[in-house]
mmCIF file of C-alpha atoms and ligand atoms in Angstrom:
data_model
loop_
_atom_site.group_PDB
_atom_site.id
_atom_site.type_symbol
_atom_site.label_atom_id
_atom_site.label_comp_id
_atom_site.label_asym_id
_atom_site.label_seq_id
_atom_site.Cartn_x
_atom_site.Cartn_y
_atom_site.Cartn_z
ATOM 1 C CA MET A 19 0.229 -0.130 -0.060
ATOM 2 C CA GLU A 20 1.043 3.280 -0.967
ATOM 3 C CA ASP A 21 1.911 5.830 1.996
ATOM 4 C CA LYS A 22 -0.703 8.398 0.496
ATOM 5 C CA GLU A 23 -3.404 5.869 0.571
ATOM 6 C CA LEU A 24 -2.426 4.576 3.915
ATOM 7 C CA LEU A 25 -2.861 8.134 5.500
ATOM 8 C CA GLN A 26 -6.104 8.866 3.540
ATOM 9 C CA ILE A 27 -7.495 5.802 5.254
ATOM 10 C CA ALA A 28 -5.705 7.175 8.728
ATOM 11 C CA LEU A 29 -7.488 10.573 7.980
ATOM 12 C CA GLY A 30 -10.771 8.905 7.172
ATOM 13 C CA LEU A 31 -10.787 10.981 3.926
ATOM 14 C CA SER A 32 -13.358 9.957 1.116
ATOM 15 C CA SER A 33 -14.026 11.172 -2.076
ATOM 16 C CA PRO A 34 -13.614 13.828 -3.563
ATOM 17 C CA TRP A 35 -10.965 14.381 -0.968
ATOM 18 C CA PHE A 36 -7.563 12.613 -1.394
ATOM 19 C CA VAL A 37 -3.841 12.653 -0.142
ATOM 20 C CA LYS A 38 -1.948 14.607 -2.992
ATOM 21 C CA ASP A 39 1.386 14.794 -1.089
ATOM 22 C CA ILE A 40 3.000 14.306 2.070
ATOM 23 C CA ASN A 41 6.144 16.263 3.487
ATOM 24 C CA LEU A 42 8.255 14.803 6.014
ATOM 25 C CA ASN A 43 10.768 17.346 7.908
ATOM 26 C CA THR A 44 12.754 15.053 10.378
ATOM 27 C CA SER A 45 14.901 17.834 11.725
ATOM 28 C CA LYS A 46 11.860 20.142 12.566
ATOM 29 C CA LYS A 47 9.804 16.863 13.557
ATOM 30 C CA ARG A 48 7.017 18.070 11.366
ATOM 31 C CA MET A 49 4.813 16.478 8.850
ATOM 32 C CA ASP A 50 2.605 18.238 6.272
ATOM 33 C CA ILE A 51 -0.014 16.410 4.374
ATOM 34 C CA TYR A 52 -1.491 18.222 1.340
ATOM 35 C CA LEU A 53 -5.085 17.314 0.354
ATOM 36 C CA ASP A 54 -6.909 18.144 -2.859
ATOM 37 C CA PHE A 55 -10.244 17.505 -4.204
ATOM 38 C CA THR A 56 -11.018 15.511 -7.631
ATOM 39 C CA LYS A 57 -11.157 18.019 -10.250
ATOM 40 C CA GLY A 58 -14.721 19.049 -11.696
ATOM 41 C CA THR A 59 -16.302 18.306 -8.247
ATOM 42 C CA LYS A 60 -19.645 20.386 -7.239
ATOM 43 C CA PHE A 61 -19.852 21.467 -3.707
ATOM 44 C CA PRO A 62 -23.211 22.254 -1.800
ATOM 45 C CA CYS A 63 -23.683 25.746 -0.645
ATOM 46 C CA PRO A 64 -23.199 25.654 3.005
ATOM 47 C CA ILE A 65 -26.425 27.439 3.745
ATOM 48 C CA CYS A 66 -28.901 25.717 1.285
ATOM 49 C CA ASN A 67 -26.886 22.533 0.617
ATOM 50 C CA LYS A 68 -27.698 23.263 -3.297
ATOM 51 C CA LEU A 69 -24.927 21.793 -5.365
ATOM 52 C CA SER A 70 -23.121 25.034 -6.650
ATOM 53 C CA GLU A 71 -20.428 25.897 -9.119
ATOM 54 C CA LEU A 72 -17.232 26.470 -7.729
ATOM 55 C CA HIS A 73 -15.960 30.070 -7.444
ATOM 56 C CA ASP A 74 -12.597 29.926 -6.379
ATOM 57 C CA THR A 75 -10.429 28.293 -3.579
ATOM 58 C CA LYS A 76 -8.586 29.467 -0.167
ATOM 59 C CA GLU A 77 -5.647 28.020 0.941
ATOM 60 C CA LYS A 78 -6.161 26.772 4.634
ATOM 61 C CA VAL A 79 -3.952 24.842 7.129
ATOM 62 C CA TRP A 80 -5.028 23.046 10.324
ATOM 63 C CA ARG A 81 -3.138 21.106 13.055
ATOM 64 C CA HIS A 82 -4.111 17.665 13.464
ATOM 65 C CA LEU A 83 -3.016 14.882 15.957
ATOM 66 C CA ASP A 84 0.490 14.075 16.007
ATOM 67 C CA PHE A 85 1.656 11.173 13.927
ATOM 68 C CA PHE A 86 4.213 9.639 16.330
ATOM 69 C CA HIS A 87 6.022 12.360 17.653
ATOM 70 C CA TYR A 88 5.621 14.689 14.482
ATOM 71 C CA GLU A 89 3.566 17.821 14.546
ATOM 72 C CA THR A 90 1.278 17.157 11.856
ATOM 73 C CA TYR A 91 -0.569 19.878 9.961
ATOM 74 C CA LEU A 92 -3.051 19.403 6.930
ATOM 75 C CA HIS A 93 -2.971 21.712 3.944
ATOM 76 C CA THR A 94 -5.712 22.309 1.246
ATOM 77 C CA ARG A 95 -7.540 24.673 -0.926
ATOM 78 C CA VAL A 96 -11.178 24.736 0.301
ATOM 79 C CA PRO A 97 -13.613 25.442 -2.285
ATOM 80 C CA ARG A 98 -16.001 28.529 -2.358
ATOM 81 C CA THR A 99 -19.221 28.210 -4.137
ATOM 82 C CA LYS A 100 -21.083 30.527 -5.888
ATOM 83 C CA CYS A 101 -25.093 30.008 -4.967
ATOM 84 C CA ASN A 102 -27.553 31.821 -6.861
ATOM 85 C CA GLU A 103 -29.062 32.820 -3.709
ATOM 86 C CA HIS A 104 -26.418 32.959 -1.202
ATOM 87 C CA GLY A 105 -23.381 34.077 -3.160
ATOM 88 C CA VAL A 106 -19.803 33.278 -2.440
ATOM 89 C CA LYS A 107 -19.238 30.846 0.257
ATOM 90 C CA LEU A 108 -16.572 28.812 1.738
ATOM 91 C CA VAL A 109 -17.790 25.144 1.761
ATOM 92 C CA ASN A 110 -17.590 23.052 4.932
ATOM 93 C CA VAL A 111 -14.915 20.434 5.067
ATOM 94 C CA PRO A 112 -15.625 17.104 7.080
ATOM 95 C CA TRP A 113 -12.390 17.220 9.241
ATOM 96 C CA THR A 114 -12.945 20.743 10.907
ATOM 97 C CA ARG A 115 -15.649 23.177 12.045
ATOM 98 C CA GLN A 116 -15.577 26.512 10.231
ATOM 99 C CA ASN A 117 -12.602 29.036 11.118
ATOM 100 C CA THR A 118 -10.826 27.165 13.347
ATOM 101 C CA GLY A 119 -7.171 26.103 12.864
ATOM 102 C CA PHE A 120 -7.443 22.438 14.223
ATOM 103 C CA THR A 121 -9.206 19.171 13.132
ATOM 104 C CA LEU A 122 -12.007 17.746 14.784
ATOM 105 C CA PHE A 123 -9.478 15.043 15.837
ATOM 106 C CA PHE A 124 -7.182 17.349 17.377
ATOM 107 C CA GLU A 125 -9.955 19.233 19.426
ATOM 108 C CA ALA A 126 -11.317 16.041 20.564
ATOM 109 C CA LEU A 127 -7.895 15.246 22.119
ATOM 110 C CA ILE A 128 -7.797 18.504 23.624
ATOM 111 C CA VAL A 129 -11.319 18.047 25.338
ATOM 112 C CA ALA A 130 -10.286 14.616 26.517
ATOM 113 C CA MET A 131 -6.851 15.929 27.889
ATOM 114 C CA SER A 132 -8.662 18.797 29.628
ATOM 115 C CA LYS A 133 -10.218 16.317 32.254
ATOM 116 C CA GLU A 134 -6.744 15.174 33.464
ATOM 117 C CA MET A 135 -4.424 18.116 32.947
ATOM 118 C CA THR A 136 -4.306 21.776 33.177
ATOM 119 C CA VAL A 137 -4.929 23.746 30.055
ATOM 120 C CA SER A 138 -1.180 25.266 30.217
ATOM 121 C CA ALA A 139 0.361 21.892 30.760
ATOM 122 C CA ILE A 140 -1.700 20.719 27.415
ATOM 123 C CA ALA A 141 -0.622 23.957 25.780
ATOM 124 C CA ASP A 142 3.365 22.953 26.645
ATOM 125 C CA MET A 143 2.413 19.430 25.538
ATOM 126 C CA VAL A 144 0.815 20.087 22.171
ATOM 127 C CA ASN A 145 2.813 23.475 21.663
ATOM 128 C CA VAL A 146 -0.214 25.329 20.840
ATOM 129 C CA HIS A 147 -1.133 28.892 22.721
ATOM 130 C CA GLU A 148 -3.117 28.556 25.889
ATOM 131 C CA ASP A 149 -5.681 30.897 24.493
ATOM 132 C CA SER A 150 -6.420 28.725 21.379
ATOM 133 C CA LEU A 151 -7.130 25.650 23.565
ATOM 134 C CA TRP A 152 -9.594 27.755 25.784
ATOM 135 C CA ARG A 153 -11.585 28.693 22.714
ATOM 136 C CA ILE A 154 -11.622 25.114 21.929
ATOM 137 C CA LEU A 155 -13.068 24.114 25.100
ATOM 138 C CA SER A 156 -15.128 26.920 25.545
ATOM 139 C CA HIS A 157 -16.791 26.107 22.303
ATOM 140 C CA TYR A 158 -17.687 22.688 23.212
ATOM 141 C CA VAL A 159 -18.537 23.450 26.499
ATOM 142 C CA LYS A 160 -21.228 25.906 25.166
ATOM 143 C CA GLU A 161 -22.530 23.599 22.454
ATOM 144 C CA ALA A 162 -23.034 20.705 25.244
ATOM 145 C CA MET A 163 -24.744 23.462 27.396
ATOM 146 C CA VAL A 164 -27.051 23.999 24.476
ATOM 147 C CA LYS A 165 -27.875 20.516 24.317
ATOM 148 C CA THR A 166 -28.359 19.572 28.068
ATOM 149 C CA ASN A 167 -31.665 18.619 28.654
ATOM 150 C CA LEU A 168 -33.419 20.207 31.968
ATOM 151 C CA SER A 169 -37.020 19.466 30.925
ATOM 152 C CA ASN A 170 -37.436 17.184 34.023
ATOM 153 C CA LEU A 171 -35.390 19.596 36.301
ATOM 154 C CA ASP A 172 -37.484 20.037 39.871
ATOM 155 C CA ILE A 173 -34.987 20.110 42.707
ATOM 156 C CA ILE A 174 -32.000 22.818 42.485
ATOM 157 C CA GLY A 175 -29.229 23.756 44.925
ATOM 158 C CA VAL A 176 -27.603 27.009 45.024
ATOM 159 C CA ASP A 177 -24.309 27.891 46.567
ATOM 160 C CA GLU A 178 -21.433 30.396 46.425
ATOM 161 C CA ILE A 179 -17.832 29.866 45.729
ATOM 162 C CA SER A 180 -14.920 31.927 46.096
ATOM 163 C CA VAL A 181 -13.411 32.482 43.121
ATOM 164 C CA LYS A 182 -10.333 34.776 43.872
ATOM 165 C CA LYS A 183 -8.525 35.564 47.094
ATOM 166 C CA GLY A 184 -10.441 38.361 48.678
ATOM 167 C CA HIS A 185 -14.117 38.786 48.258
ATOM 168 C CA SER A 186 -14.821 37.667 44.675
ATOM 169 C CA TYR A 187 -17.582 35.359 44.554
ATOM 170 C CA VAL A 188 -19.658 33.585 41.834
ATOM 171 C CA THR A 189 -23.079 31.891 42.538
ATOM 172 C CA LEU A 190 -23.428 28.296 41.430
ATOM 173 C CA PHE A 191 -26.887 26.734 40.379
ATOM 174 C CA TYR A 192 -27.046 22.578 40.623
ATOM 175 C CA ASP A 193 -29.267 20.304 39.233
ATOM 176 C CA LEU A 194 -29.629 18.300 42.108
ATOM 177 C CA ASN A 195 -31.640 15.334 40.191
ATOM 178 C CA LYS A 196 -28.382 14.910 38.229
ATOM 179 C CA ASP A 197 -25.518 16.164 40.528
ATOM 180 C CA ARG A 198 -24.192 18.753 38.227
ATOM 181 C CA VAL A 199 -23.867 22.458 37.736
ATOM 182 C CA ILE A 200 -26.155 24.096 35.293
ATOM 183 C CA HIS A 201 -25.525 27.768 35.541
ATOM 184 C CA ILE A 202 -23.392 30.080 36.847
ATOM 185 C CA GLU A 203 -23.641 33.972 37.796
ATOM 186 C CA ASN A 204 -21.154 36.491 39.161
ATOM 187 C CA GLY A 205 -21.507 37.898 42.593
ATOM 188 C CA LYS A 206 -23.619 36.296 45.326
ATOM 189 C CA GLY A 207 -26.965 38.513 45.191
ATOM 190 C CA LYS A 208 -30.644 38.330 44.795
ATOM 191 C CA ASP A 209 -30.347 39.000 41.045
ATOM 192 C CA GLY A 210 -28.584 36.089 40.003
ATOM 193 C CA PHE A 211 -31.591 34.268 40.891
ATOM 194 C CA ARG A 212 -33.717 36.423 38.235
ATOM 195 C CA LYS A 213 -30.781 35.713 35.489
ATOM 196 C CA PHE A 214 -31.090 32.059 36.678
ATOM 197 C CA ARG A 215 -34.735 32.165 36.156
ATOM 198 C CA ASP A 216 -34.362 33.679 32.361
ATOM 199 C CA PHE A 217 -31.706 31.035 31.615
ATOM 200 C CA LEU A 218 -34.082 28.348 33.127
ATOM 201 C CA SER A 219 -37.123 29.527 30.916
ATOM 202 C CA THR A 220 -34.916 28.770 27.654
ATOM 203 C CA LYS A 221 -34.764 25.010 28.917
ATOM 204 C CA THR A 222 -37.926 24.266 31.020
ATOM 205 C CA ASN A 223 -40.718 25.932 32.776
ATOM 206 C CA PRO A 224 -39.303 27.520 36.012
ATOM 207 C CA ASP A 225 -42.349 26.950 37.714
ATOM 208 C CA ASN A 226 -41.807 23.192 37.771
ATOM 209 C CA ILE A 227 -39.019 23.553 40.258
ATOM 210 C CA ARG A 228 -40.354 22.201 43.680
ATOM 211 C CA TYR A 229 -37.210 22.582 46.180
ATOM 212 C CA ILE A 230 -34.339 24.967 46.460
ATOM 213 C CA SER A 231 -31.537 23.808 48.478
ATOM 214 C CA MET A 232 -29.377 26.466 49.920
ATOM 215 C CA ASP A 233 -27.928 28.491 52.764
ATOM 216 C CA MET A 234 -29.634 30.965 55.064
ATOM 217 C CA SER A 235 -28.308 34.270 53.601
ATOM 218 C CA PRO A 236 -30.812 36.874 53.098
ATOM 219 C CA ALA A 237 -29.958 37.300 49.340
ATOM 220 C CA PHE A 238 -30.670 33.737 48.362
ATOM 221 C CA LYS A 239 -33.940 33.614 50.639
ATOM 222 C CA GLY A 240 -35.198 37.042 48.730
ATOM 223 C CA GLY A 241 -34.471 35.519 45.198
ATOM 224 C CA ALA A 242 -35.751 32.167 45.908
ATOM 225 C CA LYS A 243 -38.976 34.009 47.190
ATOM 226 C CA GLU A 244 -39.144 36.571 44.570
ATOM 227 C CA TYR A 245 -38.209 34.389 41.426
ATOM 228 C CA PHE A 246 -39.430 30.846 42.443
ATOM 229 C CA PRO A 247 -42.623 31.537 44.296
ATOM 230 C CA ASN A 248 -43.768 27.883 43.865
ATOM 231 C CA ALA A 249 -40.431 26.238 45.413
ATOM 232 C CA LYS A 250 -40.087 25.107 48.777
ATOM 233 C CA VAL A 251 -36.899 26.498 50.264
ATOM 234 C CA VAL A 252 -34.810 23.703 51.942
ATOM 235 C CA PHE A 253 -31.817 24.894 54.323
ATOM 236 C CA ASP A 254 -29.130 22.403 54.124
ATOM 237 C CA LYS A 255 -27.538 20.113 56.764
ATOM 238 C CA PHE A 256 -23.982 21.168 55.908
ATOM 239 C CA HIS A 257 -24.510 24.744 55.790
ATOM 240 C CA ILE A 258 -26.320 24.546 59.183
ATOM 241 C CA VAL A 259 -23.481 22.431 60.827
ATOM 242 C CA LYS A 260 -20.877 24.930 59.521
ATOM 243 C CA MET A 261 -22.501 27.805 61.221
ATOM 244 C CA MET A 262 -22.765 25.606 64.184
ATOM 245 C CA ASN A 263 -18.914 24.861 63.969
ATOM 246 C CA ASP A 264 -18.257 28.905 63.445
ATOM 247 C CA ALA A 265 -20.068 29.343 66.713
ATOM 248 C CA ILE A 266 -18.139 26.799 68.602
ATOM 249 C CA ASP A 267 -15.127 28.454 67.448
ATOM 250 C CA LYS A 268 -16.370 31.891 68.502
ATOM 251 C CA VAL A 269 -17.027 30.382 71.818
ATOM 252 C CA ARG A 270 -13.470 28.608 71.938
ATOM 253 C CA ARG A 271 -11.689 31.770 71.018
ATOM 254 C CA SER A 272 -13.341 33.843 73.811
ATOM 255 C CA GLU A 273 -12.998 31.258 76.560
ATOM 256 C CA TYR A 274 -9.343 30.720 75.513
ATOM 257 C CA GLN A 275 -8.619 34.051 77.076
ATOM 258 C CA SER A 276 -8.895 32.663 80.524
ATOM 259 C CA ASN A 277 -8.300 28.820 79.834
ATOM 260 C CA LYS A 278 -5.099 28.345 77.897
ATOM 261 C CA GLU A 279 -6.030 24.490 77.588
ATOM 262 C CA LEU A 280 -8.193 25.278 74.644
ATOM 263 C CA GLY A 281 -5.241 26.463 72.361
ATOM 264 C CA LYS A 282 -4.734 24.435 69.213
ATOM 265 C CA THR A 283 -7.838 22.508 69.611
ATOM 266 C CA ARG A 284 -9.732 24.467 66.856
ATOM 267 C CA PHE A 285 -10.000 21.479 64.399
ATOM 268 C CA MET A 286 -10.621 18.992 67.249
ATOM 269 C CA TRP A 287 -14.270 20.370 67.885
ATOM 270 C CA LEU A 288 -14.935 20.329 63.931
ATOM 271 C CA LYS A 289 -14.825 16.480 64.067
ATOM 272 C CA ASN A 290 -17.391 14.014 64.744
ATOM 273 C CA PRO A 291 -16.742 11.851 68.020
ATOM 274 C CA GLU A 292 -15.890 8.817 65.736
ATOM 275 C CA ASN A 293 -13.093 10.554 63.823
ATOM 276 C CA LEU A 294 -11.219 11.635 66.854
ATOM 277 C CA THR A 295 -7.362 10.671 67.285
ATOM 278 C CA ASP A 296 -6.793 8.961 70.640
ATOM 279 C CA ARG A 297 -4.910 12.023 71.552
ATOM 280 C CA GLU A 298 -7.701 14.261 70.882
ATOM 281 C CA ILE A 299 -10.075 11.830 72.809
ATOM 282 C CA ILE A 300 -7.808 12.237 75.854
ATOM 283 C CA LYS A 301 -7.711 16.073 75.426
ATOM 284 C CA MET A 302 -11.398 16.158 74.821
ATOM 285 C CA LYS A 303 -12.180 14.278 78.027
ATOM 286 C CA SER A 304 -9.849 16.331 80.155
ATOM 287 C CA ILE A 305 -11.262 19.556 79.118
ATOM 288 C CA LYS A 306 -14.653 18.407 79.414
ATOM 289 C CA ASP A 307 -13.861 17.717 83.043
ATOM 290 C CA LEU A 308 -13.318 21.145 83.247
ATOM 291 C CA ASP A 309 -16.614 21.854 82.359
ATOM 292 C CA THR A 310 -15.856 24.588 79.440
ATOM 293 C CA LYS A 311 -18.502 26.153 77.585
ATOM 294 C CA THR A 312 -16.587 25.406 74.427
ATOM 295 C CA ALA A 313 -17.478 21.712 75.389
ATOM 296 C CA LYS A 314 -20.744 22.359 75.882
ATOM 297 C CA ALA A 315 -21.296 24.239 72.497
ATOM 298 C CA TYR A 316 -19.813 21.097 71.033
ATOM 299 C CA LYS A 317 -22.568 18.765 72.745
ATOM 300 C CA PHE A 318 -25.254 21.092 71.354
ATOM 301 C CA LYS A 319 -23.622 20.364 67.822
ATOM 302 C CA LEU A 320 -23.744 16.622 68.017
ATOM 303 C CA ALA A 321 -27.152 16.830 69.549
ATOM 304 C CA LEU A 322 -28.248 19.111 66.495
ATOM 305 C CA LYS A 323 -26.737 16.802 63.870
ATOM 306 C CA ARG A 324 -28.866 13.831 65.552
ATOM 307 C CA LEU A 325 -31.818 15.907 64.171
ATOM 308 C CA TRP A 326 -31.288 14.653 60.227
ATOM 309 C CA GLU A 327 -31.491 10.834 61.771
ATOM 310 C CA ILE A 328 -35.186 11.428 62.525
ATOM 311 C CA LYS A 329 -37.034 10.783 59.341
ATOM 312 C CA ASN A 330 -40.507 11.266 60.962
ATOM 313 C CA THR A 331 -41.300 15.017 60.252
ATOM 314 C CA ARG A 332 -43.575 15.523 63.484
ATOM 315 C CA ALA A 333 -40.920 13.904 65.453
ATOM 316 C CA ALA A 334 -38.100 15.925 63.851
ATOM 317 C CA ARG A 335 -40.310 19.065 64.939
ATOM 318 C CA GLU A 336 -40.538 18.155 68.454
ATOM 319 C CA TYR A 337 -36.924 17.428 68.711
ATOM 320 C CA LEU A 338 -35.951 20.614 66.830
ATOM 321 C CA GLU A 339 -38.107 22.561 69.260
ATOM 322 C CA LYS A 340 -36.516 20.992 72.230
ATOM 323 C CA TRP A 341 -33.133 21.769 70.939
ATOM 324 C CA HIS A 342 -34.001 25.255 70.811
ATOM 325 C CA TYR A 343 -35.284 25.534 74.086
ATOM 326 C CA TRP A 344 -32.127 24.072 75.504
ATOM 327 C CA GLY A 345 -30.157 26.103 73.170
ATOM 328 C CA THR A 346 -31.847 29.379 74.303
ATOM 329 C CA HIS A 347 -31.132 28.158 77.994
ATOM 330 C CA SER A 348 -27.473 27.511 77.370
ATOM 331 C CA ASN A 349 -26.346 30.630 78.842
ATOM 332 C CA ILE A 350 -23.624 30.727 75.993
ATOM 333 C CA LYS A 351 -24.407 33.916 73.928
ATOM 334 C CA GLU A 352 -23.284 32.468 70.486
ATOM 335 C CA ILE A 353 -25.408 29.182 70.851
ATOM 336 C CA ILE A 354 -28.577 31.436 72.127
ATOM 337 C CA THR A 355 -27.944 33.727 68.937
ATOM 338 C CA LEU A 356 -27.698 30.565 66.778
ATOM 339 C CA ALA A 357 -30.708 28.717 68.026
ATOM 340 C CA LYS A 358 -33.159 31.752 67.570
ATOM 341 C CA MET A 359 -31.750 31.622 64.108
ATOM 342 C CA ILE A 360 -32.172 27.969 63.611
ATOM 343 C CA LYS A 361 -35.924 28.507 65.162
ATOM 344 C CA ARG A 362 -36.766 31.260 62.565
ATOM 345 C CA ASN A 363 -35.818 29.309 59.777
ATOM 346 C CA SER A 364 -36.955 25.754 60.944
ATOM 347 C CA TYR A 365 -39.460 25.534 58.193
ATOM 348 C CA GLY A 366 -36.588 25.218 55.448
ATOM 349 C CA ILE A 367 -34.522 22.621 57.938
ATOM 350 C CA LEU A 368 -37.699 20.470 58.408
ATOM 351 C CA GLU A 369 -38.360 20.555 54.628
ATOM 352 C CA SER A 370 -34.806 19.303 54.142
ATOM 353 C CA ILE A 371 -35.736 16.441 56.238
ATOM 354 C CA LYS A 372 -39.165 15.779 54.999
ATOM 355 C CA GLY A 373 -37.840 15.933 51.225
ATOM 356 C CA ASP A 374 -34.808 14.159 52.032
ATOM 357 C CA ILE A 375 -32.717 16.961 50.176
ATOM 358 C CA SER A 376 -29.191 17.873 51.055
ATOM 359 C CA ASN A 377 -26.621 19.943 49.201
ATOM 360 C CA GLY A 378 -23.959 16.922 50.143
ATOM 361 C CA VAL A 379 -23.185 16.377 46.417
ATOM 362 C CA VAL A 380 -22.459 20.103 45.917
ATOM 363 C CA GLU A 381 -19.622 19.987 48.445
ATOM 364 C CA GLY A 382 -17.953 17.383 46.387
ATOM 365 C CA LEU A 383 -18.286 19.256 43.094
ATOM 366 C CA ASN A 384 -17.188 22.349 44.732
ATOM 367 C CA ASN A 385 -14.167 20.873 45.999
ATOM 368 C CA LYS A 386 -13.335 19.602 42.441
ATOM 369 C CA ILE A 387 -13.792 23.015 41.296
ATOM 370 C CA LYS A 388 -11.370 24.616 43.840
ATOM 371 C CA THR A 389 -9.056 21.972 43.157
ATOM 372 C CA ALA A 390 -9.155 22.783 39.460
ATOM 373 C CA PHE A 391 -8.770 26.546 40.339
ATOM 374 C CA LYS A 392 -5.629 26.051 42.514
ATOM 375 C CA ARG A 393 -4.140 24.161 39.761
ATOM 376 C CA SER A 394 -4.739 26.828 37.227
ATOM 377 C CA TYR A 395 -4.314 29.940 38.999
ATOM 378 C CA GLY A 396 -4.369 32.882 36.910
ATOM 379 C CA LEU A 397 -7.607 31.861 35.018
ATOM 380 C CA LYS A 398 -7.440 34.885 32.585
ATOM 381 C CA THR A 399 -11.044 35.528 31.975
ATOM 382 C CA GLU A 400 -14.446 34.829 33.064
ATOM 383 C CA MET A 401 -14.781 32.708 29.922
ATOM 384 C CA TYR A 402 -12.032 30.654 31.062
ATOM 385 C CA ARG A 403 -13.372 30.515 34.556
ATOM 386 C CA ASN A 404 -16.796 29.435 33.540
ATOM 387 C CA THR A 405 -15.508 26.965 30.976
ATOM 388 C CA MET A 406 -13.469 25.364 33.749
ATOM 389 C CA ILE A 407 -16.150 24.925 36.116
ATOM 390 C CA PHE A 408 -18.680 23.394 33.489
ATOM 391 C CA LEU A 409 -15.761 20.788 32.476
ATOM 392 C CA MET A 410 -15.209 19.797 36.144
ATOM 393 C CA ALA A 411 -18.715 19.993 37.489
ATOM 394 C CA GLY A 412 -21.007 20.129 34.499
ATOM 395 C CA LYS A 413 -21.131 16.402 33.532
ATOM 396 C CA LEU A 414 -21.556 17.611 29.951
ATOM 397 C CA LYS A 415 -21.641 15.283 26.866
ATOM 398 C CA LEU A 416 -18.617 16.284 25.158
ATOM 399 C CA PRO A 417 -16.940 14.780 21.935
ATOM 400 C CA THR A 418 -14.223 12.359 22.843
ATOM 401 C CA ARG A 419 -13.666 11.461 19.012
ATOM 402 C CA SER A 420 -15.053 12.769 15.790
HETATM 403 ZN ZN1 LIG B 522 -27.265 28.594 -0.973
#
């Protein structure tokens, strides 16, 4: 078999396209493959598909997958048709989409690599500028987002993550039916809910949303009430336990002033008893013996966590009432404040138990996103950032080969 014929098969070319010439440059480790089409071929106008006369051709070049360690480029003259209705147009050739310098095979490789490597590492490896790779990724992410079906969506999660050091946040909206990020808004305000509703309207009826799981921030509560009035608001266990942990730490820090035994114990109080190390168990016992407020606050946390083990809503409501009573009589300022807040928002906490809804999976997705952010510090634009978030947590159907 001739090497041209072999390449033709490897490239998946079919009539009228054929390999005209190959140029191997061993010192530059580069292979240039020249394609052409059979003379006299009529091509369809890219708009109406009607076979049209050839007007002229344009020279084009595309980066293709490396053959072995040779950077490989395809060259050809691309025909321009002259359609009676649409005028002169560049035809679509099967190995690429329009206006990119890459073949579909090459782009599919970049998409596949992006799940395992940072874009800058891929850029180094394939010797292509990072910006070009981001454009490829963003194209496929957008295309997949358009195709994403949300018609059965009825449970959503909302959470904010910090995207830069300091106070820059984005609000992420999650499909909790399928555990994926479906929308990103800048900031963490109420207005994000309006924009999310607009986005959702293009996919499904926003009034189909039955539950929104989130934290107790006034902006989120306001946004949910105004733009998703039919949905039940659910306050997620994770966020409530986090508030509890923050309260314990406040208690500990103020108590530390008079009890130095509490130094360096911050992380111990965040843990569940079963996760404590032997050393921590001994330490905790000795501190409890001293009957500290911190140890008391820790007991309040463990008691609150037991709430989610009660599956009966009425029993859960009664338990929460009792916990609130104990909390407000605890003589610990931080616990009293928290107990009052939990009481005010108990409707959403009980809803999380009734509907068995949590943002648990959201934390996993957020950790993936945060890790990706850390790896690729300096995501230059919002487009890069959003593309990255969807790649990591969007569960998109991306092309793996063409
Ligand atoms: Zn036409």
